[in-house]
Amino acid sequence: MASDDQERSQCCFLKWMNLQQEELLELHQALALHAHHHNNINNGNDLIQLVEKCIKHFQDYADKRSRLAQNDVSAFFAPTWCTNWENSLLWIAGCRPSQYIRLIYALSGLEIEAQLNEFLQGTSTGKLGDLCSKQLHQLDSLHSQTIRAEEKLTTQLASLQEDVADQPIAMIAKGLFHVGEINKEVDKALDQHEKAMAGVLEEADRLRLSMLKELIGILTPLQAVEFLAAGKKLHLCVHEWGKRRDLSHGRGSFNKINEHG
C-alpha cells in the first residue's frame, strides 16, 4: 500500500511537469502571435483564456495533491521524485507564494534594461517592463500581505514539528522496550500528526493559488502570459539543473520527464 501511495504521488508530479512543458509552449506561441497581431482584439481574448486555463490546471493539481496527502503527506515534504537541490528550496512542499512577486520585480527590471531606449521615449510595449504606478502599489501591498500569511503558516508548521518531541510521542518513546517498537498509541499519535501536516499543506497550496489569482488580476493579459511563461520555464529549469547536480555528486540518475507522460 505504501509503495502504491508513493507511485501515485510521483505520477501526479510527473504529469504536472509534463503539463508545465506543454503550457510553456502554448504561452510562448501566444506571445509570438501577439507580437505579430498586437492590435487584434480576439488575440487579447485568447490570452485571457490561456491564463484561465493555466490557473484551472494549477487548481486541479492542488486538489489532487490534497487527496493524495491524506494517505502519505510526508512524501510531499521530502519528495523522492524531486532532486536534492529542489527539496532544499521547498517551503511547505512547494514554492513560497511571495516568490511570484519577486519574479515579477526581476522580470520587470530586466525588461526595462533591455528596452531602455523605448522606456526613455515613453513607448509602451504592454509587457512587464511597463508596470504602472498603480500596479506597483498593488503588487507591494499583495507582497506584504503574502509574507504575513507565509509567516503564519511557517509558525504553524514549526509548532507541529515541536510536537513530535513533546507529548504524547516523547512519553510513548520513553516507555517502549525496543527502539522502533510500534504499538497502537504510536500509530494513533503519528496519524494525528500526519493529519495536521496534511492540513498545513492544503493551506499552503490554497495560499499559493489565491495569491497567484490576485497577482494575475493585477497584471494585464499580456503581462500575465509573460509572467506565467517565465515561471514555468524557471520551474522546469530548476528541475533539470537539480538533476545535473545530483548526477555530478553521484546520487543516481533521473529519467527524463517526458518518458513518464
mmCIF file of C-alpha atoms in Angstrom:
data_model
loop_
_atom_site.group_PDB
_atom_site.id
_atom_site.type_symbol
_atom_site.label_atom_id
_atom_site.label_comp_id
_atom_site.label_asym_id
_atom_site.label_seq_id
_atom_site.Cartn_x
_atom_site.Cartn_y
_atom_site.Cartn_z
ATOM 1 C CA MET A 1 0.000 0.000 0.000
ATOM 2 C CA ALA A 2 2.790 2.413 0.905
ATOM 3 C CA SER A 3 4.567 1.836 -2.409
ATOM 4 C CA ASP A 4 1.262 2.406 -4.254
ATOM 5 C CA ASP A 5 0.814 5.755 -2.483
ATOM 6 C CA GLN A 6 4.368 6.729 -3.404
ATOM 7 C CA GLU A 7 3.832 5.746 -7.022
ATOM 8 C CA ARG A 8 0.588 7.721 -7.291
ATOM 9 C CA SER A 9 2.215 10.813 -5.766
ATOM 10 C CA GLN A 10 5.201 10.570 -8.098
ATOM 11 C CA CYS A 11 2.920 10.077 -11.086
ATOM 12 C CA CYS A 12 0.958 13.180 -10.060
ATOM 13 C CA PHE A 13 4.164 15.231 -10.027
ATOM 14 C CA LEU A 14 5.485 13.866 -13.347
ATOM 15 C CA LYS A 15 2.174 14.557 -15.096
ATOM 16 C CA TRP A 16 2.253 18.075 -13.672
ATOM 17 C CA MET A 17 5.777 18.652 -15.006
ATOM 18 C CA ASN A 18 4.735 17.343 -18.432
ATOM 19 C CA LEU A 19 1.848 19.787 -18.355
ATOM 20 C CA GLN A 20 4.260 22.605 -17.493
ATOM 21 C CA GLN A 21 6.203 21.839 -20.676
ATOM 22 C CA GLU A 22 3.035 21.798 -22.778
ATOM 23 C CA GLU A 23 1.755 25.054 -21.292
ATOM 24 C CA LEU A 24 5.138 26.742 -21.688
ATOM 25 C CA LEU A 25 4.994 26.026 -25.428
ATOM 26 C CA GLU A 26 1.443 27.401 -25.622
ATOM 27 C CA LEU A 27 2.418 30.544 -23.722
ATOM 28 C CA HIS A 28 5.433 31.177 -25.969
ATOM 29 C CA GLN A 29 3.277 30.669 -29.054
ATOM 30 C CA ALA A 30 0.730 33.142 -27.689
ATOM 31 C CA LEU A 31 3.436 35.743 -27.047
ATOM 32 C CA ALA A 32 4.827 35.285 -30.555
ATOM 33 C CA LEU A 33 1.348 35.601 -32.060
ATOM 34 C CA HIS A 34 0.647 38.742 -30.064
ATOM 35 C CA ALA A 35 3.905 40.303 -31.265
ATOM 36 C CA HIS A 36 2.648 39.981 -34.852
ATOM 37 C CA HIS A 37 -1.001 40.882 -34.194
ATOM 38 C CA HIS A 38 -0.839 43.234 -31.196
ATOM 39 C CA ASN A 39 -3.888 45.207 -32.367
ATOM 40 C CA ASN A 40 -6.088 42.143 -32.705
ATOM 41 C CA ILE A 41 -8.809 42.198 -30.007
ATOM 42 C CA ASN A 42 -9.517 38.470 -30.391
ATOM 43 C CA ASN A 43 -5.860 37.800 -29.668
ATOM 44 C CA GLY A 44 -6.326 39.573 -26.311
ATOM 45 C CA ASN A 45 -9.273 37.313 -25.525
ATOM 46 C CA ASP A 46 -7.146 34.304 -26.411
ATOM 47 C CA LEU A 47 -4.543 35.433 -23.871
ATOM 48 C CA ILE A 48 -7.198 35.650 -21.158
ATOM 49 C CA GLN A 49 -8.489 32.162 -21.947
ATOM 50 C CA LEU A 50 -4.958 30.745 -21.890
ATOM 51 C CA VAL A 51 -4.236 32.312 -18.498
ATOM 52 C CA GLU A 52 -7.523 30.992 -17.094
ATOM 53 C CA LYS A 53 -6.687 27.502 -18.369
ATOM 54 C CA CYS A 54 -3.294 27.587 -16.621
ATOM 55 C CA ILE A 55 -4.925 28.652 -13.357
ATOM 56 C CA LYS A 56 -7.508 25.857 -13.677
ATOM 57 C CA HIS A 57 -4.734 23.287 -14.167
ATOM 58 C CA PHE A 58 -2.975 24.585 -11.052
ATOM 59 C CA GLN A 59 -6.219 24.227 -9.092
ATOM 60 C CA ASP A 60 -6.652 20.645 -10.347
ATOM 61 C CA TYR A 61 -3.079 19.791 -9.354
ATOM 62 C CA ALA A 62 -3.511 21.252 -5.868
ATOM 63 C CA ASP A 63 -6.767 19.327 -5.395
ATOM 64 C CA LYS A 64 -5.135 16.062 -6.433
ATOM 65 C CA ARG A 65 -2.153 16.665 -4.135
ATOM 66 C CA SER A 66 -4.526 17.320 -1.263
ATOM 67 C CA ARG A 67 -6.288 13.987 -1.794
ATOM 68 C CA LEU A 68 -3.012 12.077 -2.092
ATOM 69 C CA ALA A 69 -1.593 13.767 1.011
ATOM 70 C CA GLN A 70 -4.378 12.299 3.126
ATOM 71 C CA ASN A 71 -2.663 8.896 2.740
ATOM 72 C CA ASP A 72 1.023 9.868 2.703
ATOM 73 C CA VAL A 73 1.681 13.534 3.479
ATOM 74 C CA SER A 74 5.338 13.117 4.478
ATOM 75 C CA ALA A 75 6.204 12.155 0.887
ATOM 76 C CA PHE A 76 5.332 15.689 -0.234
ATOM 77 C CA PHE A 77 7.603 17.339 2.327
ATOM 78 C CA ALA A 78 10.652 15.334 1.187
ATOM 79 C CA PRO A 79 9.674 14.098 -2.281
ATOM 80 C CA THR A 80 11.901 11.425 -3.781
ATOM 81 C CA TRP A 81 10.737 12.473 -7.243
ATOM 82 C CA CYS A 82 12.442 15.862 -6.808
ATOM 83 C CA THR A 83 16.182 16.456 -6.743
ATOM 84 C CA ASN A 84 18.115 17.262 -3.572
ATOM 85 C CA TRP A 85 18.552 20.853 -4.677
ATOM 86 C CA GLU A 86 14.828 21.239 -5.381
ATOM 87 C CA ASN A 87 13.996 19.830 -1.947
ATOM 88 C CA SER A 88 16.360 22.336 -0.315
ATOM 89 C CA LEU A 89 14.276 25.138 -1.858
ATOM 90 C CA LEU A 90 10.869 23.866 -0.781
ATOM 91 C CA TRP A 91 8.572 25.777 1.543
ATOM 92 C CA ILE A 92 5.777 23.516 2.812
ATOM 93 C CA ALA A 93 6.081 21.153 -0.166
ATOM 94 C CA GLY A 94 6.221 23.896 -2.778
ATOM 95 C CA CYS A 95 7.500 27.363 -3.556
ATOM 96 C CA ARG A 96 6.912 30.423 -1.433
ATOM 97 C CA PRO A 97 3.994 32.420 -2.885
ATOM 98 C CA SER A 98 5.929 35.645 -2.282
ATOM 99 C CA GLN A 99 8.480 34.418 -4.828
ATOM 100 C CA TYR A 100 5.896 35.041 -7.553
ATOM 101 C CA ILE A 101 6.132 38.773 -6.925
ATOM 102 C CA ARG A 102 9.912 38.672 -6.617
ATOM 103 C CA LEU A 103 9.931 37.096 -10.076
ATOM 104 C CA ILE A 104 7.690 39.899 -11.356
ATOM 105 C CA TYR A 105 10.089 42.514 -9.999
ATOM 106 C CA ALA A 106 13.080 40.729 -11.550
ATOM 107 C CA LEU A 107 11.393 40.377 -14.946
ATOM 108 C CA SER A 108 10.227 43.979 -14.870
ATOM 109 C CA GLY A 109 13.758 45.214 -14.213
ATOM 110 C CA LEU A 110 15.222 43.036 -16.951
ATOM 111 C CA GLU A 111 12.703 44.278 -19.496
ATOM 112 C CA ILE A 112 13.321 47.914 -18.636
ATOM 113 C CA GLU A 113 17.048 47.360 -19.073
ATOM 114 C CA ALA A 114 16.574 45.543 -22.388
ATOM 115 C CA GLN A 115 14.182 48.188 -23.745
ATOM 116 C CA LEU A 116 15.817 51.247 -22.214
ATOM 117 C CA ASN A 117 15.506 53.420 -25.332
ATOM 118 C CA GLU A 118 11.772 52.739 -25.687
ATOM 119 C CA PHE A 119 11.304 53.305 -21.953
ATOM 120 C CA LEU A 120 13.067 56.684 -22.050
ATOM 121 C CA GLN A 121 10.970 57.716 -25.026
ATOM 122 C CA GLY A 122 7.800 56.742 -23.168
ATOM 123 C CA THR A 123 6.915 53.987 -25.638
ATOM 124 C CA SER A 124 4.669 51.314 -24.151
ATOM 125 C CA THR A 125 5.100 47.641 -25.061
ATOM 126 C CA GLY A 126 2.393 46.347 -22.716
ATOM 127 C CA LYS A 127 4.809 43.908 -21.086
ATOM 128 C CA LEU A 128 6.160 43.604 -17.547
ATOM 129 C CA GLY A 129 8.571 46.475 -18.132
ATOM 130 C CA ASP A 130 5.510 48.724 -18.398
ATOM 131 C CA LEU A 131 4.080 48.176 -14.914
ATOM 132 C CA CYS A 132 2.287 51.378 -13.932
ATOM 133 C CA SER A 133 2.448 53.021 -10.506
ATOM 134 C CA LYS A 134 -0.976 51.614 -9.560
ATOM 135 C CA GLN A 135 0.156 48.091 -10.398
ATOM 136 C CA LEU A 136 3.385 48.523 -8.434
ATOM 137 C CA HIS A 137 1.427 49.746 -5.417
ATOM 138 C CA GLN A 138 -0.950 46.769 -5.659
ATOM 139 C CA LEU A 139 1.968 44.347 -6.001
ATOM 140 C CA ASP A 140 3.712 45.826 -2.974
ATOM 141 C CA SER A 141 0.533 45.518 -0.901
ATOM 142 C CA LEU A 142 -0.011 41.917 -2.050
ATOM 143 C CA HIS A 143 3.642 41.124 -1.300
ATOM 144 C CA SER A 144 3.338 42.325 2.306
ATOM 145 C CA GLN A 145 0.039 40.501 2.782
ATOM 146 C CA THR A 146 1.503 37.276 1.397
ATOM 147 C CA ILE A 147 4.602 37.412 3.598
ATOM 148 C CA ARG A 148 2.391 37.738 6.679
ATOM 149 C CA ALA A 149 0.365 34.702 5.582
ATOM 150 C CA GLU A 150 3.575 32.745 4.964
ATOM 151 C CA GLU A 151 4.905 33.584 8.418
ATOM 152 C CA LYS A 152 1.652 32.385 9.985
ATOM 153 C CA LEU A 153 1.891 29.015 8.208
ATOM 154 C CA THR A 154 5.612 28.714 8.974
ATOM 155 C CA THR A 155 4.859 29.179 12.667
ATOM 156 C CA GLN A 156 2.065 26.623 12.448
ATOM 157 C CA LEU A 157 4.418 24.090 10.845
ATOM 158 C CA ALA A 158 7.118 24.760 13.443
ATOM 159 C CA SER A 159 4.625 24.033 16.213
ATOM 160 C CA LEU A 160 3.750 20.696 14.638
ATOM 161 C CA GLN A 161 7.435 19.788 14.349
ATOM 162 C CA GLU A 162 7.981 20.666 18.003
ATOM 163 C CA ASP A 163 5.056 18.435 18.954
ATOM 164 C CA VAL A 164 6.978 15.401 17.675
ATOM 165 C CA ALA A 165 9.395 15.705 20.610
ATOM 166 C CA ASP A 166 6.648 16.688 23.014
ATOM 167 C CA GLN A 167 3.640 14.901 24.496
ATOM 168 C CA PRO A 168 2.453 12.320 23.707
ATOM 169 C CA ILE A 169 5.125 10.996 21.339
ATOM 170 C CA ALA A 170 8.067 11.601 23.690
ATOM 171 C CA MET A 171 6.414 9.744 26.556
ATOM 172 C CA ILE A 172 5.423 6.878 24.264
ATOM 173 C CA ALA A 173 9.039 6.506 23.079
ATOM 174 C CA LYS A 174 10.278 6.550 26.679
ATOM 175 C CA GLY A 175 8.033 3.651 27.630
ATOM 176 C CA LEU A 176 8.952 1.379 24.726
ATOM 177 C CA PHE A 177 11.042 -1.740 25.333
ATOM 178 C CA HIS A 178 12.791 -1.701 21.939
ATOM 179 C CA VAL A 179 13.930 1.025 19.544
ATOM 180 C CA GLY A 180 11.379 1.479 16.788
ATOM 181 C CA GLU A 181 8.750 -0.598 18.524
ATOM 182 C CA ILE A 182 5.270 0.106 17.176
ATOM 183 C CA ASN A 183 2.031 -0.022 19.131
ATOM 184 C CA LYS A 184 -1.454 1.426 18.844
ATOM 185 C CA GLU A 185 -0.528 4.563 20.764
ATOM 186 C CA VAL A 186 2.378 5.263 18.422
ATOM 187 C CA ASP A 187 0.253 4.728 15.320
ATOM 188 C CA LYS A 188 -2.502 6.970 16.672
ATOM 189 C CA ALA A 189 -0.068 9.770 17.544
ATOM 190 C CA LEU A 190 1.650 9.589 14.152
ATOM 191 C CA ASP A 191 -1.677 9.504 12.321
ATOM 192 C CA GLN A 192 -2.800 12.642 14.151
ATOM 193 C CA HIS A 193 0.482 14.377 13.344
ATOM 194 C CA GLU A 194 0.252 13.480 9.638
ATOM 195 C CA LYS A 195 -3.352 14.658 9.501
ATOM 196 C CA ALA A 196 -2.279 18.031 10.884
ATOM 197 C CA MET A 197 0.619 18.194 8.399
ATOM 198 C CA ALA A 198 -1.777 17.471 5.526
ATOM 199 C CA GLY A 199 -3.905 20.378 6.729
ATOM 200 C CA VAL A 200 -0.915 22.732 6.633
ATOM 201 C CA LEU A 201 -0.017 21.540 3.129
ATOM 202 C CA GLU A 202 -3.565 22.170 1.965
ATOM 203 C CA GLU A 203 -3.497 25.681 3.448
ATOM 204 C CA ALA A 204 -0.140 26.393 1.801
ATOM 205 C CA ASP A 205 -1.431 25.267 -1.606
ATOM 206 C CA ARG A 206 -4.555 27.360 -1.058
ATOM 207 C CA LEU A 207 -2.353 30.383 -0.344
ATOM 208 C CA ARG A 208 -0.240 29.723 -3.443
ATOM 209 C CA LEU A 209 -3.351 29.509 -5.618
ATOM 210 C CA SER A 210 -5.193 32.501 -4.161
ATOM 211 C CA MET A 211 -2.076 34.651 -4.308
ATOM 212 C CA LEU A 212 -1.489 33.661 -7.946
ATOM 213 C CA LYS A 213 -5.072 34.591 -8.833
ATOM 214 C CA GLU A 214 -4.714 38.000 -7.155
ATOM 215 C CA LEU A 215 -1.411 38.575 -8.897
ATOM 216 C CA ILE A 216 -2.878 37.703 -12.303
ATOM 217 C CA GLY A 217 -5.722 40.120 -11.563
ATOM 218 C CA ILE A 218 -3.225 42.959 -11.168
ATOM 219 C CA LEU A 219 -1.452 42.249 -14.453
ATOM 220 C CA THR A 220 -2.729 42.808 -17.988
ATOM 221 C CA PRO A 221 -3.422 39.636 -20.011
ATOM 222 C CA LEU A 222 -0.147 40.062 -21.918
ATOM 223 C CA GLN A 223 1.825 40.631 -18.705
ATOM 224 C CA ALA A 224 0.148 37.583 -17.125
ATOM 225 C CA VAL A 225 1.143 35.362 -20.058
ATOM 226 C CA GLU A 226 4.708 36.654 -19.917
ATOM 227 C CA PHE A 227 4.863 36.024 -16.157
ATOM 228 C CA LEU A 228 3.403 32.505 -16.395
ATOM 229 C CA ALA A 229 5.822 31.598 -19.192
ATOM 230 C CA ALA A 230 8.796 32.789 -17.141
ATOM 231 C CA GLY A 231 7.572 30.986 -14.020
ATOM 232 C CA LYS A 232 7.048 27.670 -15.797
ATOM 233 C CA LYS A 233 10.386 27.939 -17.556
ATOM 234 C CA LEU A 234 12.107 28.615 -14.228
ATOM 235 C CA HIS A 235 10.340 25.647 -12.596
ATOM 236 C CA LEU A 236 11.446 23.300 -15.381
ATOM 237 C CA CYS A 237 14.989 24.680 -15.362
ATOM 238 C CA VAL A 238 15.349 24.195 -11.596
ATOM 239 C CA HIS A 239 14.303 20.560 -12.000
ATOM 240 C CA GLU A 240 16.824 19.962 -14.801
ATOM 241 C CA TRP A 241 19.633 21.822 -13.022
ATOM 242 C CA GLY A 242 18.946 19.778 -9.892
ATOM 243 C CA LYS A 243 19.184 16.525 -11.848
ATOM 244 C CA ARG A 244 22.568 17.512 -13.239
ATOM 245 C CA ARG A 245 23.855 18.454 -9.797
ATOM 246 C CA ASP A 246 22.668 15.160 -8.303
ATOM 247 C CA LEU A 247 24.403 13.241 -11.084
ATOM 248 C CA SER A 248 27.615 15.213 -10.606
ATOM 249 C CA HIS A 249 27.584 14.198 -6.922
ATOM 250 C CA GLY A 250 26.940 10.539 -7.728
ATOM 251 C CA ARG A 251 23.369 10.486 -6.476
ATOM 252 C CA GLY A 252 21.919 8.187 -9.120
ATOM 253 C CA SER A 253 20.145 9.007 -12.341
ATOM 254 C CA PHE A 254 16.818 10.547 -13.195
ATOM 255 C CA ASN A 255 14.606 9.664 -16.118
ATOM 256 C CA LYS A 256 13.519 12.412 -18.424
ATOM 257 C CA ILE A 257 10.171 13.883 -17.536
ATOM 258 C CA ASN A 258 8.584 13.132 -20.899
ATOM 259 C CA GLU A 259 9.348 9.438 -20.511
ATOM 260 C CA HIS A 260 6.636 9.298 -17.823
ATOM 261 C CA GLY A 261 3.947 11.195 -19.692
#
